[in-house]
């Protein structure tokens, strides 16, 4: 896991995501998911470049199935962008760094 990206769980989701003052990208992933492993370094780069304008968090769907179900996650990786506690955009699958960064900057 990256120093720029933290894990979020059922217990911390409301405080870390829904009550966050800045835009948040939540990456729903699993340890066994190959595309999720491909996406990891891309998200790390985005987190470094975007700085404090937004936060990137990860939810392990195996450890937090309630969150995955609540947000209708059917395939991983799935990224949901939140602003002011509301889901605003969903990106499914591995996305190019520029697309992820652009999506976050649109919310900032």
Tab-separated table of C-alpha atoms in Angstrom:
chain	number	residue	atom	x	y	z
A	1	UNK	CA	0.000	0.000	0.000
A	2	UNK	CA	1.137	3.505	-0.753
A	3	UNK	CA	1.943	6.230	1.739
A	4	UNK	CA	-0.387	8.467	-0.316
A	5	UNK	CA	-3.367	6.091	-0.354
A	6	UNK	CA	-5.063	4.728	2.755
A	7	UNK	CA	-7.453	1.854	3.361
A	8	UNK	CA	-11.006	2.662	4.389
A	9	UNK	CA	-13.442	0.227	5.994
A	10	UNK	CA	-17.103	-0.017	6.907
A	11	UNK	CA	-16.257	1.627	10.237
A	12	UNK	CA	-14.356	4.614	8.838
A	13	UNK	CA	-16.205	5.141	5.531
A	14	UNK	CA	-18.606	7.810	6.776
A	15	UNK	CA	-15.890	9.942	8.397
A	16	UNK	CA	-13.254	9.404	5.676
A	17	UNK	CA	-15.489	9.669	2.611
A	18	UNK	CA	-18.969	11.019	3.257
A	19	UNK	CA	-17.855	13.799	5.622
A	20	UNK	CA	-14.653	14.717	3.784
A	21	UNK	CA	-14.281	18.372	2.841
A	22	UNK	CA	-12.263	17.584	-0.301
A	23	UNK	CA	-13.198	15.318	-3.229
A	24	UNK	CA	-12.535	11.622	-2.571
A	25	UNK	CA	-11.869	8.787	-5.019
A	26	UNK	CA	-12.649	5.374	-3.549
A	27	UNK	CA	-11.067	2.393	-5.296
A	28	UNK	CA	-12.974	-0.842	-4.697
A	29	UNK	CA	-10.446	-3.661	-5.135
A	30	UNK	CA	-9.311	-7.100	-3.932
A	31	UNK	CA	-5.916	-8.694	-3.324
A	32	UNK	CA	-6.526	-11.453	-5.920
A	33	UNK	CA	-7.558	-9.013	-8.699
A	34	UNK	CA	-4.919	-8.640	-11.432
A	35	UNK	CA	-6.313	-5.423	-12.946
A	36	UNK	CA	-6.504	-3.959	-9.416
A	37	UNK	CA	-2.767	-4.543	-9.054
A	38	UNK	CA	-2.213	-2.772	-12.383
A	39	UNK	CA	-4.286	0.188	-11.201
A	40	UNK	CA	-2.414	0.548	-7.884
A	41	UNK	CA	0.706	2.355	-9.198
A	42	UNK	CA	-1.467	4.577	-11.433
A	43	UNK	CA	-3.493	5.716	-8.425
A	44	UNK	CA	-0.291	6.247	-6.451
A	45	UNK	CA	0.998	8.586	-9.182
A	46	UNK	CA	-2.318	10.458	-9.273
A	47	UNK	CA	-2.283	10.830	-5.468
A	48	UNK	CA	1.243	12.293	-5.570
A	49	UNK	CA	0.354	14.721	-8.356
A	50	UNK	CA	-3.010	15.878	-7.035
A	51	UNK	CA	-1.674	16.500	-3.526
A	52	UNK	CA	-4.166	17.799	-0.997
A	53	UNK	CA	-6.778	18.819	-3.587
A	54	UNK	CA	-8.350	15.358	-3.272
A	55	UNK	CA	-8.002	12.115	-1.358
A	56	UNK	CA	-7.667	8.593	-2.772
A	57	UNK	CA	-8.816	5.712	-0.580
A	58	UNK	CA	-9.104	1.968	-1.128
A	59	UNK	CA	-11.826	-0.443	-0.024
A	60	UNK	CA	-11.001	-4.148	-0.051
A	61	UNK	CA	-14.279	-5.739	-1.198
A	62	UNK	CA	-13.411	-9.058	0.463
A	63	UNK	CA	-12.999	-7.361	3.858
A	64	UNK	CA	-15.895	-4.922	3.410
A	65	UNK	CA	-18.643	-6.661	1.420
A	66	UNK	CA	-21.352	-4.390	2.862
A	67	UNK	CA	-19.771	-1.318	1.237
A	68	UNK	CA	-19.393	-3.106	-2.084
A	69	UNK	CA	-23.047	-4.121	-1.968
A	70	UNK	CA	-24.228	-0.651	-0.887
A	71	UNK	CA	-22.562	0.950	-3.920
A	72	UNK	CA	-23.546	-1.790	-6.369
A	73	UNK	CA	-20.003	-2.940	-7.124
A	74	UNK	CA	-20.315	-5.758	-9.661
A	75	UNK	CA	-16.755	-5.852	-10.987
A	76	UNK	CA	-13.408	-4.614	-9.776
A	77	UNK	CA	-11.571	-2.397	-9.951
A	78	UNK	CA	-14.333	0.175	-9.690
A	79	UNK	CA	-13.601	3.741	-8.629
A	80	UNK	CA	-16.317	6.024	-7.296
A	81	UNK	CA	-15.695	9.741	-6.934
A	82	UNK	CA	-17.420	11.566	-4.084
A	83	UNK	CA	-17.932	15.256	-3.402
A	84	UNK	CA	-19.795	16.590	-0.373
A	85	UNK	CA	-20.808	13.047	0.582
A	86	UNK	CA	-22.398	12.287	-2.788
A	87	UNK	CA	-21.195	9.801	-5.397
A	88	UNK	CA	-20.673	11.886	-8.534
A	89	UNK	CA	-18.916	9.612	-11.028
A	90	UNK	CA	-17.987	5.949	-11.438
A	91	UNK	CA	-15.006	4.608	-13.377
A	92	UNK	CA	-14.909	0.869	-14.026
A	93	UNK	CA	-11.745	-1.037	-14.891
A	94	UNK	CA	-8.196	0.195	-15.261
A	95	UNK	CA	-8.264	3.792	-16.464
A	96	UNK	CA	-5.442	5.962	-17.821
A	97	UNK	CA	-3.795	8.234	-15.275
A	98	UNK	CA	-4.888	11.349	-17.181
A	99	UNK	CA	-8.551	10.288	-17.107
A	100	UNK	CA	-8.491	9.663	-13.351
A	101	UNK	CA	-6.672	12.925	-12.663
A	102	UNK	CA	-9.061	14.895	-14.915
A	103	UNK	CA	-12.083	13.369	-13.146
A	104	UNK	CA	-10.707	14.393	-9.748
A	105	UNK	CA	-9.750	17.886	-10.893
A	106	UNK	CA	-13.279	18.440	-12.202
A	107	UNK	CA	-14.523	17.995	-8.621
A	108	UNK	CA	-11.871	20.113	-6.900
